XYZ file of C-alpha atoms in Angstrom:
480
model
C -25.145 -26.312 -22.777
C -24.752 -23.363 -25.113
C -22.643 -23.157 -28.298
C -19.051 -22.702 -27.284
C -19.495 -24.068 -23.803
C -16.917 -26.430 -22.414
C -16.239 -28.105 -18.959
C -12.840 -28.211 -17.128
C -11.971 -30.369 -14.144
C -9.567 -28.435 -11.883
C -7.560 -29.375 -8.834
C -6.773 -25.775 -7.539
C -8.414 -22.817 -9.189
C -7.247 -19.281 -8.227
C -9.465 -16.279 -9.150
C -7.363 -13.180 -9.620
C -3.718 -12.855 -10.743
C -2.611 -10.067 -8.340
C 0.085 -10.446 -5.654
C -2.115 -12.735 -3.588
C -3.433 -14.815 -6.486
C -0.359 -15.385 -8.551
C 1.848 -16.057 -5.633
C -0.730 -18.617 -4.397
C -0.788 -20.190 -7.826
C 3.012 -20.317 -8.017
C 3.340 -21.817 -4.400
C 0.610 -24.388 -5.042
C 2.165 -25.561 -8.398
C 5.501 -25.953 -6.752
C 3.939 -27.987 -4.050
C 2.811 -30.386 -6.656
C -0.824 -29.209 -7.349
C -2.275 -28.650 -10.752
C -3.353 -25.071 -10.797
C -5.723 -23.026 -12.986
C -5.373 -19.248 -12.599
C -8.182 -16.890 -13.812
C -7.671 -13.241 -14.440
C -10.150 -10.672 -15.634
C -7.815 -8.082 -16.894
C -4.050 -8.154 -16.627
C -1.565 -10.538 -14.868
C -0.185 -8.755 -11.734
C -3.498 -7.132 -10.755
C -3.741 -3.641 -9.445
C -0.395 -3.678 -7.717
C 1.833 -4.349 -10.705
C -0.295 -2.570 -13.416
C -1.983 0.407 -11.866
C -0.934 0.509 -8.266
C 2.230 -0.181 -6.183
C 4.691 -0.460 -9.015
C 3.768 2.444 -11.391
C 3.076 4.818 -8.528
C 6.510 4.166 -6.942
C 8.111 4.653 -10.388
C 6.519 8.115 -10.578
C 7.269 8.814 -6.971
C 10.987 7.959 -7.590
C 11.223 10.245 -10.531
C 9.597 13.033 -8.639
C 12.104 12.583 -5.731
C 15.043 12.780 -8.106
C 13.601 15.847 -9.727
C 13.227 17.494 -6.348
C 16.680 16.654 -5.277
C 18.202 18.086 -8.468
C 16.350 21.281 -7.897
C 17.509 21.455 -4.341
C 21.156 21.113 -5.489
C 21.978 24.741 -4.731
C 22.280 23.842 -1.090
C 25.242 21.537 -1.909
C 26.783 23.902 -4.478
C 25.280 22.175 -7.524
C 23.181 23.679 -10.253
C 21.637 22.379 -13.315
C 18.894 23.071 -15.868
C 16.435 20.417 -15.031
C 13.388 19.843 -17.353
C 10.655 17.292 -17.129
C 9.576 15.255 -20.263
C 6.357 13.972 -18.769
C 5.231 11.678 -21.785
C 8.724 10.164 -21.695
C 8.453 9.467 -18.032
C 5.041 7.815 -18.392
C 6.559 5.568 -21.176
C 9.482 4.572 -18.896
C 6.920 3.794 -16.102
C 4.920 1.592 -18.570
C 8.185 -0.210 -19.414
C 8.891 -0.974 -15.750
C 5.342 -2.400 -15.543
C 5.673 -4.534 -18.664
C 9.009 -6.039 -17.417
C 7.438 -7.134 -14.185
C 4.208 -8.474 -15.495
C 6.068 -10.200 -18.310
C 8.275 -11.857 -15.629
C 5.222 -13.087 -13.754
C 3.763 -14.622 -16.835
C 6.967 -16.471 -17.579
C 6.989 -17.802 -13.973
C 3.445 -19.019 -14.276
C 4.112 -20.748 -17.524
C 7.424 -22.263 -16.223
C 5.733 -23.722 -13.246
C 2.913 -25.261 -15.449
C 0.086 -22.911 -14.158
C -2.779 -22.849 -16.643
C -3.753 -19.089 -17.256
C -7.285 -18.336 -18.356
C -8.721 -14.827 -19.023
C -12.330 -13.887 -18.432
C -15.042 -13.139 -15.799
C -15.590 -15.884 -13.221
C -18.334 -16.482 -10.732
C -19.456 -19.342 -8.490
C -22.405 -21.487 -9.475
C -22.134 -23.728 -6.430
C -19.639 -24.669 -3.645
C -17.509 -26.731 -6.142
C -18.259 -25.096 -9.435
C -17.282 -21.913 -11.318
C -18.592 -20.496 -14.609
C -16.023 -18.620 -16.685
C -17.135 -16.088 -19.311
C -14.142 -15.947 -21.653
C -13.447 -13.341 -24.315
C -15.199 -14.196 -27.622
C -18.463 -15.308 -25.807
C -17.000 -18.695 -24.954
C -18.243 -20.163 -21.698
C -16.390 -22.659 -19.494
C -17.737 -24.501 -16.547
C -15.073 -25.395 -14.031
C -15.446 -28.052 -11.418
C -12.797 -27.631 -8.809
C -11.520 -29.382 -5.634
C -10.334 -26.237 -4.087
C -10.543 -22.536 -4.857
C -8.726 -19.402 -3.829
C -10.565 -15.991 -4.196
C -7.954 -13.263 -4.816
C -9.959 -10.740 -6.712
C -8.545 -7.739 -5.021
C -10.238 -4.329 -4.736
C -11.192 -1.161 -6.716
C -11.179 2.536 -5.887
C -14.250 3.642 -3.741
C -16.430 6.242 -5.177
C -17.607 9.485 -3.759
C -21.189 10.899 -4.314
C -21.198 13.707 -6.885
C -17.766 12.768 -8.180
C -18.289 9.721 -10.605
C -15.028 8.429 -12.169
C -14.924 9.681 -15.750
C -17.327 12.515 -14.966
C -17.095 16.201 -16.023
C -15.445 15.156 -19.334
C -13.048 12.764 -17.804
C -11.659 15.259 -15.200
C -12.721 13.177 -12.169
C -10.204 10.410 -11.991
C -9.168 7.492 -9.767
C -5.560 6.584 -8.905
C -5.506 4.336 -11.999
C -5.951 7.382 -14.442
C -3.711 9.587 -12.287
C -0.778 7.192 -13.051
C -1.227 7.666 -16.957
C -2.150 11.274 -17.425
C -1.134 12.798 -20.796
C 0.069 15.926 -19.132
C 0.962 17.423 -15.731
C -2.210 19.244 -14.478
C -1.773 22.863 -13.632
C -4.263 22.379 -10.693
C -4.960 19.093 -9.003
C -7.471 18.691 -6.060
C -7.243 15.363 -4.260
C -10.240 14.170 -2.358
C -8.760 11.974 0.371
C -5.586 12.455 2.398
C -4.769 8.856 3.001
C -1.699 7.073 1.630
C -2.585 7.232 -2.065
C -3.634 10.902 -1.888
C -0.490 12.054 -0.127
C 1.940 9.949 -2.223
C 0.548 11.116 -5.525
C -0.249 14.702 -4.325
C 3.460 15.239 -3.359
C 4.709 13.560 -6.591
C 2.484 15.919 -8.821
C 3.384 18.851 -6.751
C 7.035 18.195 -7.594
C 6.162 17.671 -11.313
C 4.703 21.277 -11.242
C 0.990 20.859 -10.258
C -0.594 23.269 -7.720
C -2.029 20.542 -5.272
C -4.798 20.783 -2.736
C -5.569 17.735 -0.540
C -9.023 17.610 1.023
C -9.368 15.241 4.070
C -12.539 14.669 6.099
C -10.727 13.463 9.162
C -8.811 15.614 11.742
C -5.669 15.295 9.841
C -4.140 13.630 6.758
C -2.944 10.009 7.150
C -5.369 9.401 10.150
C -4.175 5.901 10.475
C -0.764 7.057 11.687
C 0.230 8.725 14.903
C 0.220 12.469 14.696
C 3.861 12.967 15.711
C 5.000 10.649 12.911
C 3.504 13.061 10.455
C 5.070 16.405 11.594
C 8.213 16.136 9.428
C 6.026 15.208 6.484
C 3.515 17.941 7.047
C 6.319 20.497 7.143
C 7.694 19.215 3.913
C 4.245 19.120 2.109
C 3.482 22.620 3.125
C 6.993 23.846 2.180
C 6.448 22.395 -1.227
C 3.253 24.475 -1.591
C 0.803 21.712 -1.014
C -2.472 23.081 0.612
C -3.913 20.706 3.281
C -7.666 21.134 3.923
C -8.484 18.897 6.965
C -11.825 18.390 8.591
C -13.170 19.311 5.148
C -15.329 17.540 2.581
C -16.159 18.053 -1.038
C -19.856 18.655 -1.508
C -20.205 19.060 -5.146
C -18.612 20.249 -8.484
C -19.632 22.124 -11.571
C -18.054 23.174 -14.783
C -16.879 26.784 -14.696
C -15.168 29.224 -16.898
C -11.824 28.525 -15.121
C -12.177 24.672 -15.413
C -13.845 22.365 -12.858
C -14.978 24.160 -9.712
C -15.103 21.982 -6.631
C -17.121 23.188 -3.708
C -15.559 22.189 -0.281
C -16.955 22.607 3.171
C -14.292 23.506 5.701
C -14.329 24.512 9.278
C -13.966 28.192 8.131
C -16.791 27.992 5.701
C -17.381 26.869 2.117
C -14.505 27.356 -0.511
C -14.357 26.926 -4.314
C -11.337 25.145 -5.715
C -10.469 25.391 -9.380
C -9.164 22.160 -10.790
C -8.006 20.676 -14.010
C -8.346 17.184 -12.511
C -10.069 15.869 -9.336
C -8.384 12.720 -7.943
C -10.753 10.811 -5.766
C -8.728 8.742 -3.376
C -11.208 7.948 -0.512
C -10.240 4.261 0.005
C -10.911 0.936 -1.765
C -13.740 -1.569 -1.893
C -13.371 -5.401 -2.121
C -14.217 -7.073 -5.429
C -16.646 -9.659 -4.059
C -20.123 -8.332 -5.260
C -20.071 -10.083 -8.585
C -18.622 -13.456 -7.658
C -21.648 -15.434 -6.658
C -20.327 -16.104 -3.317
C -23.773 -16.509 -1.917
C -24.355 -19.410 -4.352
C -21.325 -21.070 -3.058
C -22.447 -20.526 0.540
C -19.431 -18.271 1.387
C -20.189 -15.709 4.184
C -19.539 -12.024 3.359
C -19.975 -9.206 5.771
C -21.930 -6.004 5.135
C -18.833 -4.245 3.616
C -18.150 -7.170 1.194
C -15.230 -8.731 3.167
C -14.859 -12.511 3.388
C -14.240 -14.059 6.813
C -11.374 -16.568 6.912
C -9.506 -18.555 9.494
C -5.775 -18.599 10.202
C -5.324 -20.924 7.178
C -7.135 -18.397 4.879
C -10.111 -20.802 4.431
C -13.709 -19.482 4.408
C -16.628 -20.987 6.099
C -16.959 -23.422 3.098
C -14.372 -26.115 3.305
C -12.145 -26.013 0.249
C -12.703 -22.327 -0.649
C -9.962 -19.934 0.510
C -9.697 -16.077 0.187
C -6.631 -13.804 0.373
C -5.738 -10.205 -0.137
C -8.000 -7.164 -0.285
C -11.170 -9.314 -0.165
C -10.414 -10.389 3.484
C -10.485 -8.064 6.606
C -7.251 -6.290 7.292
C -4.947 -3.829 5.704
C -5.140 -3.780 1.767
C -1.475 -4.251 1.340
C 0.124 -6.207 -1.416
C 2.713 -7.821 0.824
C -0.032 -9.022 3.108
C -1.790 -10.443 0.171
C 1.311 -12.315 -0.808
C 1.843 -13.828 2.566
C -1.825 -14.847 2.640
C -1.405 -16.457 -0.784
C 1.451 -18.595 0.400
C -0.502 -19.724 3.466
C -3.534 -20.631 1.538
C -1.518 -22.647 -1.053
C 0.329 -24.469 1.714
C -2.808 -25.197 3.521
C -4.366 -26.694 0.397
C -1.196 -28.791 -0.075
C -1.498 -29.836 3.642
C 1.756 -28.456 4.636
C 2.473 -28.622 8.292
C 2.360 -25.309 10.115
C 0.594 -23.399 7.326
C -1.121 -20.448 9.272
C -1.212 -16.700 9.035
C 0.596 -14.540 11.777
C 0.375 -10.982 11.086
C 1.721 -9.264 14.145
C 4.634 -7.766 12.200
C 3.219 -6.424 8.889
C 4.918 -3.204 7.899
C 2.951 -0.202 6.806
C 4.794 2.362 4.568
C 3.926 5.807 3.059
C 6.237 6.434 0.150
C 6.217 10.096 0.748
C 9.269 12.352 1.342
C 10.163 11.832 4.089
C 8.911 8.231 4.211
C 6.851 7.008 7.028
C 6.925 3.332 8.186
C 5.520 1.414 11.049
C 5.349 -2.155 12.313
C 3.861 -3.893 15.291
C 2.298 -1.991 18.111
C 2.343 1.685 18.844
C 2.855 2.750 22.400
C -0.816 3.350 22.941
C -1.787 -0.058 21.453
C 0.819 -1.827 23.623
C -0.350 0.036 26.817
C -4.060 -0.864 25.889
C -2.914 -4.549 25.509
C -1.717 -4.523 29.150
C 2.034 -4.148 28.641
C 4.271 -1.964 30.793
C 5.421 0.218 27.958
C 8.760 1.822 27.437
C 9.892 3.771 24.449
C 13.200 4.939 23.005
C 13.504 7.413 20.290
C 16.579 8.670 18.237
C 16.322 11.852 16.125
C 17.891 11.842 12.629
C 19.329 15.228 13.449
C 22.034 13.315 15.356
C 22.532 10.698 12.596
C 25.633 11.307 10.450
C 24.206 9.641 7.300
C 20.997 11.537 7.495
C 22.973 14.929 7.700
C 25.138 13.872 4.693
C 21.944 13.289 2.745
C 20.419 16.685 3.910
C 17.618 14.840 5.485
C 17.744 15.438 9.315
C 13.966 15.781 9.870
C 12.707 12.386 11.288
C 13.341 9.821 13.905
C 13.261 6.077 14.899
C 11.135 5.137 17.765
C 11.066 1.623 19.499
C 8.219 0.412 21.738
C 9.199 -2.326 24.081
C 7.973 -4.246 27.169
C 9.675 -2.652 30.207
C 9.428 -5.999 32.096
C 10.755 -8.453 29.568
C 12.657 -6.158 27.224
C 10.831 -7.595 24.198
C 10.467 -5.352 21.162
C 6.747 -4.801 20.483
C 6.728 -2.277 17.613
C 8.648 0.485 15.832
C 7.933 3.716 13.916
C 10.268 5.396 11.492
C 10.233 8.673 9.690
C 12.898 9.645 7.176
C 14.756 8.688 4.039
C 14.856 4.835 3.504
C 12.186 4.218 6.175
C 10.691 1.661 3.871
C 13.873 -0.321 3.876
C 14.833 0.148 7.545
C 11.434 -1.161 8.727
C 12.338 -4.601 7.366
C 15.026 -4.954 10.110
C 12.576 -3.903 12.692
C 9.759 -6.110 11.344
C 12.105 -9.002 11.613
C 12.985 -8.161 15.181
C 9.345 -7.949 16.146
C 8.466 -11.146 14.413
C 11.286 -12.960 16.174
C 10.373 -11.491 19.594
C 13.867 -10.185 20.189
C 14.868 -7.991 23.159
C 15.598 -4.299 22.518
C 18.957 -5.057 24.036
C 19.625 -7.482 21.009
C 19.085 -4.571 18.728
C 21.457 -2.432 20.683
C 24.130 -5.089 20.558
C 23.889 -5.670 16.853
C 26.813 -3.751 15.187
C 25.529 -1.546 12.448
C 27.652 -0.123 9.646
C 28.709 3.580 9.964
C 27.522 5.922 8.662
C 24.127 4.529 7.812
C 20.540 5.560 8.488
C 20.035 2.152 10.069
C 22.387 3.120 12.899
C 19.401 5.092 14.266
C 17.662 1.867 15.165
C 20.591 0.851 17.256
C 20.842 4.277 18.770
C 17.140 4.227 19.669
C 17.774 0.907 21.495
C 20.564 2.541 23.411
C 18.141 5.330 24.431
C 15.511 2.677 25.430
C 18.040 1.000 27.728
C 19.050 4.311 29.226
C 22.518 4.295 27.622
C 22.259 6.943 24.998
C 25.534 7.820 23.136
C 24.871 10.554 20.588
C 22.027 12.501 22.294
C 21.731 14.418 25.536
C 18.809 14.171 27.866
C 15.940 11.697 27.800
C 14.140 10.653 24.582
C 12.003 7.922 26.051
C 11.270 5.989 29.124
C 8.423 4.071 30.797
C 4.950 5.388 30.006
C 3.114 6.629 33.070
């Protein structure tokens, strides 16, 4: 034993205080377990500190700025100016409020919070390197790994490289100024969301995506309204393109991009690398504990979130599946309830929403028509355009739609896709409908307030049933 080394006996130890970890800790504590929560950096993890929350704060401000500048269409005019440092300070205040609230919840529920770097030294032991060179050996009965993920790197574009001009999403949320020219490598959710926000703040934005199109995880027709908006706002989309190098030039950083039309040089003040995320499992000593990890660093778990080692659980971005905060939260609850031996504790992720907080927003849940057909269903779809929705027109947002995917034989709702304002909120109703296994007819029979964007879901159900009210012609039917 070295100087400053102590030993702790723990009932439940949770590694990582992000949305999966802190929720697991709170749920386990409320179920009567003595919980120790270990965090390397800041309570709230990536999501609350440098991810979901601060990005949505900036996106909301960018949206308001855009709407104010579009006011002439409604007979409104104003001199609108952006105080970017003040906006960043406000965003930081939002983060402090939420992380401070989480810390109070942890303390109020008796969760012991420790800070430092933890790694396994056996199937029932951890070693914690605390600040100040203190070392703690922790013997536990059960453990939950919730260490999250980090931005993936791109060869030739190291984070912090070229004098700090190559950045990840973390740095992009705390820039000191709005860059005149921003090149984004990666047209996934992070690249599109932050690209549109900075374009609205005044940056000249280019998004470079290696796949056939931006947001390749989503159906192509969902993206058409968004593509039109991005291009109308001056964002250049380079698809089927890849960055092959960069160099300092007289005009800032020069990024060399290989496109289908040939090589191009892009001048940039900053280069945001947004090519995905990697699980934080490589420094945990999981092999010492006997926990199986695949070639990409993901931990295999069963439907109770337990690994191949009894008593060790894993949740969030370290397990296979979509790296979504709300999925991590759900998994954290399952793991805590499984440890507390609660009946029925099991993960069921057939209705996990995915949202792009762009403008217009894009949201999906459940199966697409292609996925349902591949699964053997006799698929029927019903779609309602926002151009026929009164609330959408009053908002000046008629470009988008709601589409329902159902089983033509049973009438069960299998999935839904939404494009338009408030899609991130409307998808909750449709997620509940998919989770409950309701029939599309039930959605049509549910009276929706008028005028609302949510009415489009009811109208799409009417179309699915072959009883459209506010549209002519056929916007759906059984897939052939």
